[in-house]
Amino acid sequence: MLGTTSERAPLSSGWPDLDVETAYAIQDEALRLRRARGETLVGLKLGLTSRAKQQRMGIDSPLLAWLTDAMVLPAGAPLPHDALIHPRAEPELVFVLGRPLAGPGVTAATALAAVDRVYGGIEVIDSRYADYRFTLPDAVADNGSSAYFGVGPVGLPPASLDLSLEAALLEVDGQIVDTATGAAVQGHPAEALALAANALGARGLALEPGWLVLTGGMTDAVPVRRGSRIAAHFSHLGSITLSA
């Protein structure tokens, strides 16, 4: 989100010529303002990496968005609903980079070789647009509906995991509501990381050591209601719980 708690019509409804390049310029300016307020850039996320989610949202490609330290939800901290409009949560595989990664020409194998640790996580998204209706440029300008994220307690080297088969169970108030494996993320989450490196490279940017990369929702996102409890349980990466 761009720092608002009131929903609005998509930018494209009054700006039909808004394109993805301009939308990324808007996103970058929003990051500049966040950093001017004292926030620190800690990484990036990919959105709409699932083909099923692309089809549901009427969008045909993934997007990138920035993550700052103000988006980190500490373990056990309740979700700040007063700062949100209509939050949703989804499980993610999270990479921590051990070395720089820059496109063009990055493959899944070279991308994975740059990863130090893999964690399970939960991302809370919150589009500023009414009913989550938007075009790809709208979503990019809104920083990929980014709101908050939490990272689980278990970090493993990628070589110790088959990430395409790493499963996540999404639980809401004690009931399993969805399940998926890493294959839901571009076929393999390393493919998402390579996509990010190459897309940033085209903009003259690179992924930095120590950055977190949220590779994309493994399942569909579920609404987060006050008082609810959201948990993601991973095959080898432990569990993470969000108190709403």
JSON list of C-alpha atoms in Angstrom, two decimals:
[
{"chain": "A", "resi": 1, "resn": "MET", "atom": "CA", "xyz": [0.00, 0.00, 0.00]},
{"chain": "A", "resi": 2, "resn": "LEU", "atom": "CA", "xyz": [0.99, 3.62, -0.42]},
{"chain": "A", "resi": 3, "resn": "GLY", "atom": "CA", "xyz": [0.13, 4.69, 3.12]},
{"chain": "A", "resi": 4, "resn": "THR", "atom": "CA", "xyz": [-3.65, 5.07, 3.17]},
{"chain": "A", "resi": 5, "resn": "THR", "atom": "CA", "xyz": [-6.47, 3.43, 5.10]},
{"chain": "A", "resi": 6, "resn": "SER", "atom": "CA", "xyz": [-9.21, 4.44, 2.66]},
{"chain": "A", "resi": 7, "resn": "GLU", "atom": "CA", "xyz": [-9.93, 2.40, -0.44]},
{"chain": "A", "resi": 8, "resn": "ARG", "atom": "CA", "xyz": [-10.19, 4.05, -3.83]},
{"chain": "A", "resi": 9, "resn": "ALA", "atom": "CA", "xyz": [-10.83, 3.30, -7.46]},
{"chain": "A", "resi": 10, "resn": "PRO", "atom": "CA", "xyz": [-7.86, 1.99, -9.46]},
{"chain": "A", "resi": 11, "resn": "LEU", "atom": "CA", "xyz": [-5.49, 4.62, -10.84]},
{"chain": "A", "resi": 12, "resn": "SER", "atom": "CA", "xyz": [-6.17, 3.28, -14.31]},
{"chain": "A", "resi": 13, "resn": "SER", "atom": "CA", "xyz": [-9.85, 4.25, -14.06]},
{"chain": "A", "resi": 14, "resn": "GLY", "atom": "CA", "xyz": [-8.81, 7.88, -14.40]},
{"chain": "A", "resi": 15, "resn": "TRP", "atom": "CA", "xyz": [-5.47, 7.24, -16.10]},
{"chain": "A", "resi": 16, "resn": "PRO", "atom": "CA", "xyz": [-6.18, 4.67, -18.81]},
{"chain": "A", "resi": 17, "resn": "ASP", "atom": "CA", "xyz": [-2.73, 5.09, -20.35]},
{"chain": "A", "resi": 18, "resn": "LEU", "atom": "CA", "xyz": [-0.91, 4.14, -17.15]},
{"chain": "A", "resi": 19, "resn": "ASP", "atom": "CA", "xyz": [1.72, 1.57, -18.13]},
{"chain": "A", "resi": 20, "resn": "VAL", "atom": "CA", "xyz": [3.95, -0.77, -16.14]},
{"chain": "A", "resi": 21, "resn": "GLU", "atom": "CA", "xyz": [7.10, 1.33, -16.62]},
{"chain": "A", "resi": 22, "resn": "THR", "atom": "CA", "xyz": [5.38, 4.41, -15.19]},
{"chain": "A", "resi": 23, "resn": "ALA", "atom": "CA", "xyz": [3.88, 2.31, -12.40]},
{"chain": "A", "resi": 24, "resn": "TYR", "atom": "CA", "xyz": [7.34, 1.15, -11.32]},
{"chain": "A", "resi": 25, "resn": "ALA", "atom": "CA", "xyz": [8.46, 4.80, -11.29]},
{"chain": "A", "resi": 26, "resn": "ILE", "atom": "CA", "xyz": [5.55, 5.53, -8.92]},
{"chain": "A", "resi": 27, "resn": "GLN", "atom": "CA", "xyz": [6.55, 2.56, -6.78]},
{"chain": "A", "resi": 28, "resn": "ASP", "atom": "CA", "xyz": [10.16, 3.77, -6.62]},
{"chain": "A", "resi": 29, "resn": "GLU", "atom": "CA", "xyz": [9.05, 7.26, -5.61]},
{"chain": "A", "resi": 30, "resn": "ALA", "atom": "CA", "xyz": [6.92, 5.78, -2.83]},
{"chain": "A", "resi": 31, "resn": "LEU", "atom": "CA", "xyz": [10.00, 3.88, -1.62]},
{"chain": "A", "resi": 32, "resn": "ARG", "atom": "CA", "xyz": [12.01, 7.12, -1.67]},
{"chain": "A", "resi": 33, "resn": "LEU", "atom": "CA", "xyz": [9.39, 8.73, 0.56]},
{"chain": "A", "resi": 34, "resn": "ARG", "atom": "CA", "xyz": [9.40, 5.76, 2.94]},
{"chain": "A", "resi": 35, "resn": "ARG", "atom": "CA", "xyz": [13.18, 5.93, 3.24]},
{"chain": "A", "resi": 36, "resn": "ALA", "atom": "CA", "xyz": [12.98, 9.68, 3.83]},
{"chain": "A", "resi": 37, "resn": "ARG", "atom": "CA", "xyz": [10.69, 8.85, 6.78]},
{"chain": "A", "resi": 38, "resn": "GLY", "atom": "CA", "xyz": [13.40, 6.60, 8.19]},
{"chain": "A", "resi": 39, "resn": "GLU", "atom": "CA", "xyz": [12.41, 3.19, 6.83]},
{"chain": "A", "resi": 40, "resn": "THR", "atom": "CA", "xyz": [15.14, 0.80, 5.68]},
{"chain": "A", "resi": 41, "resn": "LEU", "atom": "CA", "xyz": [14.97, -1.27, 2.51]},
{"chain": "A", "resi": 42, "resn": "VAL", "atom": "CA", "xyz": [15.23, -4.95, 3.48]},
{"chain": "A", "resi": 43, "resn": "GLY", "atom": "CA", "xyz": [14.35, -6.73, 0.24]},
{"chain": "A", "resi": 44, "resn": "LEU", "atom": "CA", "xyz": [11.57, -7.32, -2.21]},
{"chain": "A", "resi": 45, "resn": "LYS", "atom": "CA", "xyz": [8.62, -9.52, -2.94]},
{"chain": "A", "resi": 46, "resn": "LEU", "atom": "CA", "xyz": [7.11, -11.09, -5.99]},
{"chain": "A", "resi": 47, "resn": "GLY", "atom": "CA", "xyz": [3.38, -10.98, -6.46]},
{"chain": "A", "resi": 48, "resn": "LEU", "atom": "CA", "xyz": [1.00, -12.89, -8.68]},
{"chain": "A", "resi": 49, "resn": "THR", "atom": "CA", "xyz": [3.49, -15.69, -9.30]},
{"chain": "A", "resi": 50, "resn": "SER", "atom": "CA", "xyz": [0.75, -18.34, -9.26]},
{"chain": "A", "resi": 51, "resn": "ARG", "atom": "CA", "xyz": [-0.89, -18.95, -12.63]},
{"chain": "A", "resi": 52, "resn": "ALA", "atom": "CA", "xyz": [-4.21, -19.60, -10.90]},
{"chain": "A", "resi": 53, "resn": "LYS", "atom": "CA", "xyz": [-4.03, -16.26, -9.11]},
{"chain": "A", "resi": 54, "resn": "GLN", "atom": "CA", "xyz": [-3.07, -14.46, -12.34]},
{"chain": "A", "resi": 55, "resn": "GLN", "atom": "CA", "xyz": [-6.15, -15.88, -14.01]},
{"chain": "A", "resi": 56, "resn": "ARG", "atom": "CA", "xyz": [-8.39, -14.95, -11.08]},
{"chain": "A", "resi": 57, "resn": "MET", "atom": "CA", "xyz": [-7.09, -11.36, -11.02]},
{"chain": "A", "resi": 58, "resn": "GLY", "atom": "CA", "xyz": [-7.10, -11.02, -14.82]},
{"chain": "A", "resi": 59, "resn": "ILE", "atom": "CA", "xyz": [-3.34, -10.33, -14.88]},
{"chain": "A", "resi": 60, "resn": "ASP", "atom": "CA", "xyz": [-0.84, -12.15, -17.10]},
{"chain": "A", "resi": 61, "resn": "SER", "atom": "CA", "xyz": [2.54, -11.71, -15.37]},
{"chain": "A", "resi": 62, "resn": "PRO", "atom": "CA", "xyz": [4.14, -11.47, -11.92]},
{"chain": "A", "resi": 63, "resn": "LEU", "atom": "CA", "xyz": [5.22, -8.17, -10.38]},
{"chain": "A", "resi": 64, "resn": "LEU", "atom": "CA", "xyz": [7.92, -6.92, -8.02]},
{"chain": "A", "resi": 65, "resn": "ALA", "atom": "CA", "xyz": [7.52, -4.71, -4.96]},
{"chain": "A", "resi": 66, "resn": "TRP", "atom": "CA", "xyz": [9.78, -3.31, -2.26]},
{"chain": "A", "resi": 67, "resn": "LEU", "atom": "CA", "xyz": [9.94, -4.44, 1.37]},
{"chain": "A", "resi": 68, "resn": "THR", "atom": "CA", "xyz": [11.03, -2.20, 4.25]},
{"chain": "A", "resi": 69, "resn": "ASP", "atom": "CA", "xyz": [11.64, -2.83, 7.92]},
{"chain": "A", "resi": 70, "resn": "ALA", "atom": "CA", "xyz": [8.33, -1.11, 8.76]},
{"chain": "A", "resi": 71, "resn": "MET", "atom": "CA", "xyz": [6.53, -4.02, 7.07]},
{"chain": "A", "resi": 72, "resn": "VAL", "atom": "CA", "xyz": [8.08, -6.66, 9.33]},
{"chain": "A", "resi": 73, "resn": "LEU", "atom": "CA", "xyz": [5.60, -8.12, 11.81]},
{"chain": "A", "resi": 74, "resn": "PRO", "atom": "CA", "xyz": [7.50, -9.28, 14.91]},
{"chain": "A", "resi": 75, "resn": "ALA", "atom": "CA", "xyz": [6.73, -12.74, 16.25]},
{"chain": "A", "resi": 76, "resn": "GLY", "atom": "CA", "xyz": [3.68, -12.61, 18.50]},
{"chain": "A", "resi": 77, "resn": "ALA", "atom": "CA", "xyz": [2.73, -9.06, 17.58]},
{"chain": "A", "resi": 78, "resn": "PRO", "atom": "CA", "xyz": [-0.93, -8.57, 16.66]},
{"chain": "A", "resi": 79, "resn": "LEU", "atom": "CA", "xyz": [-1.81, -7.31, 13.21]},
{"chain": "A", "resi": 80, "resn": "PRO", "atom": "CA", "xyz": [-2.49, -3.53, 13.32]},
{"chain": "A", "resi": 81, "resn": "HIS", "atom": "CA", "xyz": [-5.99, -3.59, 11.81]},
{"chain": "A", "resi": 82, "resn": "ASP", "atom": "CA", "xyz": [-6.47, 0.14, 12.25]},
{"chain": "A", "resi": 83, "resn": "ALA", "atom": "CA", "xyz": [-3.74, 0.70, 9.65]},
{"chain": "A", "resi": 84, "resn": "LEU", "atom": "CA", "xyz": [-5.37, -1.64, 7.12]},
{"chain": "A", "resi": 85, "resn": "ILE", "atom": "CA", "xyz": [-8.39, -1.73, 4.81]},
{"chain": "A", "resi": 86, "resn": "HIS", "atom": "CA", "xyz": [-9.19, -5.33, 3.86]},
{"chain": "A", "resi": 87, "resn": "PRO", "atom": "CA", "xyz": [-6.13, -7.50, 4.70]},
{"chain": "A", "resi": 88, "resn": "ARG", "atom": "CA", "xyz": [-5.56, -10.99, 3.36]},
{"chain": "A", "resi": 89, "resn": "ALA", "atom": "CA", "xyz": [-2.85, -13.51, 4.25]},
{"chain": "A", "resi": 90, "resn": "GLU", "atom": "CA", "xyz": [-0.94, -16.13, 2.28]},
{"chain": "A", "resi": 91, "resn": "PRO", "atom": "CA", "xyz": [1.98, -18.51, 2.97]},
{"chain": "A", "resi": 92, "resn": "GLU", "atom": "CA", "xyz": [5.29, -17.81, 1.26]},
{"chain": "A", "resi": 93, "resn": "LEU", "atom": "CA", "xyz": [8.74, -19.32, 0.83]},
{"chain": "A", "resi": 94, "resn": "VAL", "atom": "CA", "xyz": [11.26, -16.66, 1.83]},
{"chain": "A", "resi": 95, "resn": "PHE", "atom": "CA", "xyz": [14.85, -16.48, 0.58]},
{"chain": "A", "resi": 96, "resn": "VAL", "atom": "CA", "xyz": [17.69, -14.72, 2.38]},
{"chain": "A", "resi": 97, "resn": "LEU", "atom": "CA", "xyz": [20.45, -13.86, -0.07]},
{"chain": "A", "resi": 98, "resn": "GLY", "atom": "CA", "xyz": [24.07, -14.65, 0.73]},
{"chain": "A", "resi": 99, "resn": "ARG", "atom": "CA", "xyz": [25.57, -12.77, -2.18]},
{"chain": "A", "resi": 100, "resn": "PRO", "atom": "CA", "xyz": [24.59, -10.22, -4.85]},
{"chain": "A", "resi": 101, "resn": "LEU", "atom": "CA", "xyz": [22.40, -11.33, -7.72]},
{"chain": "A", "resi": 102, "resn": "ALA", "atom": "CA", "xyz": [22.09, -9.27, -10.87]},
{"chain": "A", "resi": 103, "resn": "GLY", "atom": "CA", "xyz": [20.52, -9.85, -14.25]},
{"chain": "A", "resi": 104, "resn": "PRO", "atom": "CA", "xyz": [20.36, -10.26, -17.16]},
{"chain": "A", "resi": 105, "resn": "GLY", "atom": "CA", "xyz": [20.84, -13.94, -17.82]},
{"chain": "A", "resi": 106, "resn": "VAL", "atom": "CA", "xyz": [20.11, -15.25, -14.32]},
{"chain": "A", "resi": 107, "resn": "THR", "atom": "CA", "xyz": [18.78, -18.81, -14.33]},
{"chain": "A", "resi": 108, "resn": "ALA", "atom": "CA", "xyz": [16.98, -20.66, -11.55]},
{"chain": "A", "resi": 109, "resn": "ALA", "atom": "CA", "xyz": [20.19, -22.55, -10.76]},
{"chain": "A", "resi": 110, "resn": "THR", "atom": "CA", "xyz": [22.36, -19.43, -10.52]},
{"chain": "A", "resi": 111, "resn": "ALA", "atom": "CA", "xyz": [19.64, -17.68, -8.50]},
{"chain": "A", "resi": 112, "resn": "LEU", "atom": "CA", "xyz": [19.42, -20.53, -6.01]},
{"chain": "A", "resi": 113, "resn": "ALA", "atom": "CA", "xyz": [23.20, -20.56, -5.63]},
{"chain": "A", "resi": 114, "resn": "ALA", "atom": "CA", "xyz": [22.98, -16.99, -4.29]},
{"chain": "A", "resi": 115, "resn": "VAL", "atom": "CA", "xyz": [20.56, -18.01, -1.51]},
{"chain": "A", "resi": 116, "resn": "ASP", "atom": "CA", "xyz": [21.93, -18.50, 2.00]},
{"chain": "A", "resi": 117, "resn": "ARG", "atom": "CA", "xyz": [18.79, -19.69, 3.82]},
{"chain": "A", "resi": 118, "resn": "VAL", "atom": "CA", "xyz": [15.16, -20.50, 3.09]},
{"chain": "A", "resi": 119, "resn": "TYR", "atom": "CA", "xyz": [12.36, -19.76, 5.57]},
{"chain": "A", "resi": 120, "resn": "GLY", "atom": "CA", "xyz": [8.63, -20.16, 5.69]},
{"chain": "A", "resi": 121, "resn": "GLY", "atom": "CA", "xyz": [6.61, -17.00, 6.08]},
{"chain": "A", "resi": 122, "resn": "ILE", "atom": "CA", "xyz": [3.23, -15.31, 5.94]},
{"chain": "A", "resi": 123, "resn": "GLU", "atom": "CA", "xyz": [2.57, -12.18, 3.92]},
{"chain": "A", "resi": 124, "resn": "VAL", "atom": "CA", "xyz": [-0.35, -9.87, 4.68]},
{"chain": "A", "resi": 125, "resn": "ILE", "atom": "CA", "xyz": [-1.48, -8.04, 1.57]},
{"chain": "A", "resi": 126, "resn": "ASP", "atom": "CA", "xyz": [-3.89, -5.10, 1.56]},
{"chain": "A", "resi": 127, "resn": "SER", "atom": "CA", "xyz": [-4.77, -3.46, -1.73]},
{"chain": "A", "resi": 128, "resn": "ARG", "atom": "CA", "xyz": [-5.79, 0.19, -1.60]},
{"chain": "A", "resi": 129, "resn": "TYR", "atom": "CA", "xyz": [-8.25, -0.53, -4.42]},
{"chain": "A", "resi": 130, "resn": "ALA", "atom": "CA", "xyz": [-11.88, -1.38, -3.76]},
{"chain": "A", "resi": 131, "resn": "ASP", "atom": "CA", "xyz": [-12.72, -5.10, -4.02]},
{"chain": "A", "resi": 132, "resn": "TYR", "atom": "CA", "xyz": [-9.13, -5.91, -5.08]},
{"chain": "A", "resi": 133, "resn": "ARG", "atom": "CA", "xyz": [-9.98, -4.87, -8.63]},
{"chain": "A", "resi": 134, "resn": "PHE", "atom": "CA", "xyz": [-6.99, -3.56, -10.56]},
{"chain": "A", "resi": 135, "resn": "THR", "atom": "CA", "xyz": [-4.82, -3.87, -13.63]},
{"chain": "A", "resi": 136, "resn": "LEU", "atom": "CA", "xyz": [-1.16, -4.90, -13.50]},
{"chain": "A", "resi": 137, "resn": "PRO", "atom": "CA", "xyz": [0.05, -1.26, -13.57]},
{"chain": "A", "resi": 138, "resn": "ASP", "atom": "CA", "xyz": [-2.37, -0.42, -10.74]},
{"chain": "A", "resi": 139, "resn": "ALA", "atom": "CA", "xyz": [-0.97, -3.24, -8.62]},
{"chain": "A", "resi": 140, "resn": "VAL", "atom": "CA", "xyz": [2.64, -2.24, -9.36]},
{"chain": "A", "resi": 141, "resn": "ALA", "atom": "CA", "xyz": [1.96, 1.39, -8.42]},
{"chain": "A", "resi": 142, "resn": "ASP", "atom": "CA", "xyz": [0.43, 0.16, -5.14]},
{"chain": "A", "resi": 143, "resn": "ASN", "atom": "CA", "xyz": [3.69, -1.69, -4.36]},
{"chain": "A", "resi": 144, "resn": "GLY", "atom": "CA", "xyz": [2.08, -5.06, -4.94]},
{"chain": "A", "resi": 145, "resn": "SER", "atom": "CA", "xyz": [-0.53, -4.57, -2.20]},
{"chain": "A", "resi": 146, "resn": "SER", "atom": "CA", "xyz": [2.29, -4.96, 0.32]},
{"chain": "A", "resi": 147, "resn": "ALA", "atom": "CA", "xyz": [1.37, -4.43, 3.97]},
{"chain": "A", "resi": 148, "resn": "TYR", "atom": "CA", "xyz": [3.15, -6.70, 6.48]},
{"chain": "A", "resi": 149, "resn": "PHE", "atom": "CA", "xyz": [5.02, -9.98, 6.58]},
{"chain": "A", "resi": 150, "resn": "GLY", "atom": "CA", "xyz": [6.40, -12.39, 9.14]},
{"chain": "A", "resi": 151, "resn": "VAL", "atom": "CA", "xyz": [9.20, -14.94, 8.82]},
{"chain": "A", "resi": 152, "resn": "GLY", "atom": "CA", "xyz": [9.17, -18.29, 10.60]},
{"chain": "A", "resi": 153, "resn": "PRO", "atom": "CA", "xyz": [11.79, -19.59, 13.02]},
{"chain": "A", "resi": 154, "resn": "VAL", "atom": "CA", "xyz": [13.37, -22.31, 10.86]},
{"chain": "A", "resi": 155, "resn": "GLY", "atom": "CA", "xyz": [15.95, -21.41, 8.22]},
{"chain": "A", "resi": 156, "resn": "LEU", "atom": "CA", "xyz": [17.63, -24.09, 6.12]},
{"chain": "A", "resi": 157, "resn": "PRO", "atom": "CA", "xyz": [20.14, -24.05, 3.26]},
{"chain": "A", "resi": 158, "resn": "PRO", "atom": "CA", "xyz": [18.36, -24.52, -0.07]},
{"chain": "A", "resi": 159, "resn": "ALA", "atom": "CA", "xyz": [20.47, -27.57, -0.93]},
{"chain": "A", "resi": 160, "resn": "SER", "atom": "CA", "xyz": [18.79, -29.44, 1.95]},
{"chain": "A", "resi": 161, "resn": "LEU", "atom": "CA", "xyz": [15.29, -28.99, 0.49]},
{"chain": "A", "resi": 162, "resn": "ASP", "atom": "CA", "xyz": [13.31, -29.91, -2.59]},
{"chain": "A", "resi": 163, "resn": "LEU", "atom": "CA", "xyz": [11.63, -26.54, -2.84]},
{"chain": "A", "resi": 164, "resn": "SER", "atom": "CA", "xyz": [9.22, -27.58, -5.56]},
{"chain": "A", "resi": 165, "resn": "LEU", "atom": "CA", "xyz": [7.82, -30.17, -3.14]},
{"chain": "A", "resi": 166, "resn": "GLU", "atom": "CA", "xyz": [8.02, -28.13, 0.07]},
{"chain": "A", "resi": 167, "resn": "ALA", "atom": "CA", "xyz": [4.40, -28.00, 1.20]},
{"chain": "A", "resi": 168, "resn": "ALA", "atom": "CA", "xyz": [2.48, -25.39, 3.14]},
{"chain": "A", "resi": 169, "resn": "LEU", "atom": "CA", "xyz": [-0.83, -25.84, 4.96]},
{"chain": "A", "resi": 170, "resn": "LEU", "atom": "CA", "xyz": [-2.78, -22.63, 5.56]},
{"chain": "A", "resi": 171, "resn": "GLU", "atom": "CA", "xyz": [-4.85, -22.72, 8.73]},
{"chain": "A", "resi": 172, "resn": "VAL", "atom": "CA", "xyz": [-7.54, -20.28, 9.87]},
{"chain": "A", "resi": 173, "resn": "ASP", "atom": "CA", "xyz": [-8.89, -20.62, 13.41]},
{"chain": "A", "resi": 174, "resn": "GLY", "atom": "CA", "xyz": [-7.83, -24.26, 13.63]},
{"chain": "A", "resi": 175, "resn": "GLN", "atom": "CA", "xyz": [-9.18, -25.30, 10.23]},
{"chain": "A", "resi": 176, "resn": "ILE", "atom": "CA", "xyz": [-6.97, -26.11, 7.24]},
{"chain": "A", "resi": 177, "resn": "VAL", "atom": "CA", "xyz": [-8.35, -23.98, 4.40]},
{"chain": "A", "resi": 178, "resn": "ASP", "atom": "CA", "xyz": [-5.76, -24.47, 1.66]},
{"chain": "A", "resi": 179, "resn": "THR", "atom": "CA", "xyz": [-2.56, -26.30, 0.80]},
{"chain": "A", "resi": 180, "resn": "ALA", "atom": "CA", "xyz": [0.11, -26.01, -1.88]},
{"chain": "A", "resi": 181, "resn": "THR", "atom": "CA", "xyz": [3.73, -26.80, -2.66]},
{"chain": "A", "resi": 182, "resn": "GLY", "atom": "CA", "xyz": [6.56, -24.63, -3.91]},
{"chain": "A", "resi": 183, "resn": "ALA", "atom": "CA", "xyz": [5.73, -25.73, -7.45]},
{"chain": "A", "resi": 184, "resn": "ALA", "atom": "CA", "xyz": [2.81, -23.27, -7.29]},
{"chain": "A", "resi": 185, "resn": "VAL", "atom": "CA", "xyz": [5.37, -20.44, -7.43]},
{"chain": "A", "resi": 186, "resn": "GLN", "atom": "CA", "xyz": [6.42, -20.23, -11.09]},
{"chain": "A", "resi": 187, "resn": "GLY", "atom": "CA", "xyz": [6.98, -24.00, -11.10]},
{"chain": "A", "resi": 188, "resn": "HIS", "atom": "CA", "xyz": [9.83, -23.56, -8.58]},
{"chain": "A", "resi": 189, "resn": "PRO", "atom": "CA", "xyz": [10.52, -20.58, -6.28]},
{"chain": "A", "resi": 190, "resn": "ALA", "atom": "CA", "xyz": [14.03, -20.28, -7.72]},
{"chain": "A", "resi": 191, "resn": "GLU", "atom": "CA", "xyz": [12.39, -19.41, -11.04]},
{"chain": "A", "resi": 192, "resn": "ALA", "atom": "CA", "xyz": [10.66, -16.53, -9.27]},
{"chain": "A", "resi": 193, "resn": "LEU", "atom": "CA", "xyz": [13.98, -15.36, -7.83]},
{"chain": "A", "resi": 194, "resn": "ALA", "atom": "CA", "xyz": [15.60, -15.48, -11.29]},
{"chain": "A", "resi": 195, "resn": "LEU", "atom": "CA", "xyz": [12.68, -13.52, -12.71]},
{"chain": "A", "resi": 196, "resn": "ALA", "atom": "CA", "xyz": [13.19, -10.86, -10.02]},
{"chain": "A", "resi": 197, "resn": "ALA", "atom": "CA", "xyz": [16.93, -10.61, -10.68]},
{"chain": "A", "resi": 198, "resn": "ASN", "atom": "CA", "xyz": [16.44, -10.26, -14.41]},
{"chain": "A", "resi": 199, "resn": "ALA", "atom": "CA", "xyz": [13.61, -7.75, -14.08]},
{"chain": "A", "resi": 200, "resn": "LEU", "atom": "CA", "xyz": [15.67, -5.62, -11.69]},
{"chain": "A", "resi": 201, "resn": "GLY", "atom": "CA", "xyz": [18.66, -5.92, -14.00]},
{"chain": "A", "resi": 202, "resn": "ALA", "atom": "CA", "xyz": [16.62, -4.43, -16.81]},
{"chain": "A", "resi": 203, "resn": "ARG", "atom": "CA", "xyz": [16.10, -1.41, -14.53]},
{"chain": "A", "resi": 204, "resn": "GLY", "atom": "CA", "xyz": [19.81, -1.18, -13.68]},
{"chain": "A", "resi": 205, "resn": "LEU", "atom": "CA", "xyz": [19.28, -2.63, -10.19]},
{"chain": "A", "resi": 206, "resn": "ALA", "atom": "CA", "xyz": [20.43, -5.76, -8.36]},
{"chain": "A", "resi": 207, "resn": "LEU", "atom": "CA", "xyz": [19.49, -7.93, -5.40]},
{"chain": "A", "resi": 208, "resn": "GLU", "atom": "CA", "xyz": [21.81, -7.33, -2.44]},
{"chain": "A", "resi": 209, "resn": "PRO", "atom": "CA", "xyz": [23.33, -9.71, 0.15]},
{"chain": "A", "resi": 210, "resn": "GLY", "atom": "CA", "xyz": [21.17, -10.01, 3.24]},
{"chain": "A", "resi": 211, "resn": "TRP", "atom": "CA", "xyz": [17.97, -9.07, 1.42]},
{"chain": "A", "resi": 212, "resn": "LEU", "atom": "CA", "xyz": [14.80, -11.00, 2.02]},
{"chain": "A", "resi": 213, "resn": "VAL", "atom": "CA", "xyz": [12.87, -12.13, -1.04]},
{"chain": "A", "resi": 214, "resn": "LEU", "atom": "CA", "xyz": [9.28, -13.23, -0.65]},
{"chain": "A", "resi": 215, "resn": "THR", "atom": "CA", "xyz": [8.81, -15.48, -3.65]},
{"chain": "A", "resi": 216, "resn": "GLY", "atom": "CA", "xyz": [5.02, -15.29, -3.98]},
{"chain": "A", "resi": 217, "resn": "GLY", "atom": "CA", "xyz": [1.90, -16.68, -2.41]},
{"chain": "A", "resi": 218, "resn": "MET", "atom": "CA", "xyz": [1.75, -20.46, -2.50]},
{"chain": "A", "resi": 219, "resn": "THR", "atom": "CA", "xyz": [-2.02, -20.56, -1.95]},
{"chain": "A", "resi": 220, "resn": "ASP", "atom": "CA", "xyz": [-4.74, -18.06, -2.57]},
{"chain": "A", "resi": 221, "resn": "ALA", "atom": "CA", "xyz": [-4.87, -15.27, 0.02]},
{"chain": "A", "resi": 222, "resn": "VAL", "atom": "CA", "xyz": [-7.52, -15.57, 2.76]},
{"chain": "A", "resi": 223, "resn": "PRO", "atom": "CA", "xyz": [-9.28, -12.63, 4.46]},
{"chain": "A", "resi": 224, "resn": "VAL", "atom": "CA", "xyz": [-7.87, -11.72, 7.88]},
{"chain": "A", "resi": 225, "resn": "ARG", "atom": "CA", "xyz": [-10.59, -10.78, 10.36]},
{"chain": "A", "resi": 226, "resn": "ARG", "atom": "CA", "xyz": [-10.12, -9.24, 13.77]},
{"chain": "A", "resi": 227, "resn": "GLY", "atom": "CA", "xyz": [-9.63, -11.87, 16.43]},
{"chain": "A", "resi": 228, "resn": "SER", "atom": "CA", "xyz": [-8.77, -14.65, 13.99]},
{"chain": "A", "resi": 229, "resn": "ARG", "atom": "CA", "xyz": [-5.65, -16.80, 14.06]},
{"chain": "A", "resi": 230, "resn": "ILE", "atom": "CA", "xyz": [-3.80, -17.54, 10.82]},
{"chain": "A", "resi": 231, "resn": "ALA", "atom": "CA", "xyz": [-1.04, -20.15, 10.69]},
{"chain": "A", "resi": 232, "resn": "ALA", "atom": "CA", "xyz": [1.17, -21.57, 7.96]},
{"chain": "A", "resi": 233, "resn": "HIS", "atom": "CA", "xyz": [2.69, -25.01, 8.51]},
{"chain": "A", "resi": 234, "resn": "PHE", "atom": "CA", "xyz": [5.56, -26.09, 6.26]},
{"chain": "A", "resi": 235, "resn": "SER", "atom": "CA", "xyz": [6.98, -29.56, 5.61]},
{"chain": "A", "resi": 236, "resn": "HIS", "atom": "CA", "xyz": [10.50, -28.75, 6.82]},
{"chain": "A", "resi": 237, "resn": "LEU", "atom": "CA", "xyz": [10.43, -25.04, 7.67]},
{"chain": "A", "resi": 238, "resn": "GLY", "atom": "CA", "xyz": [8.32, -25.12, 10.80]},
{"chain": "A", "resi": 239, "resn": "SER", "atom": "CA", "xyz": [5.23, -23.05, 11.46]},
{"chain": "A", "resi": 240, "resn": "ILE", "atom": "CA", "xyz": [4.40, -19.37, 11.76]},
{"chain": "A", "resi": 241, "resn": "THR", "atom": "CA", "xyz": [1.27, -17.96, 13.39]},
{"chain": "A", "resi": 242, "resn": "LEU", "atom": "CA", "xyz": [-0.36, -14.58, 12.94]},
{"chain": "A", "resi": 243, "resn": "SER", "atom": "CA", "xyz": [-2.72, -13.23, 15.61]},
{"chain": "A", "resi": 244, "resn": "ALA", "atom": "CA", "xyz": [-5.23, -10.85, 14.14]}
]
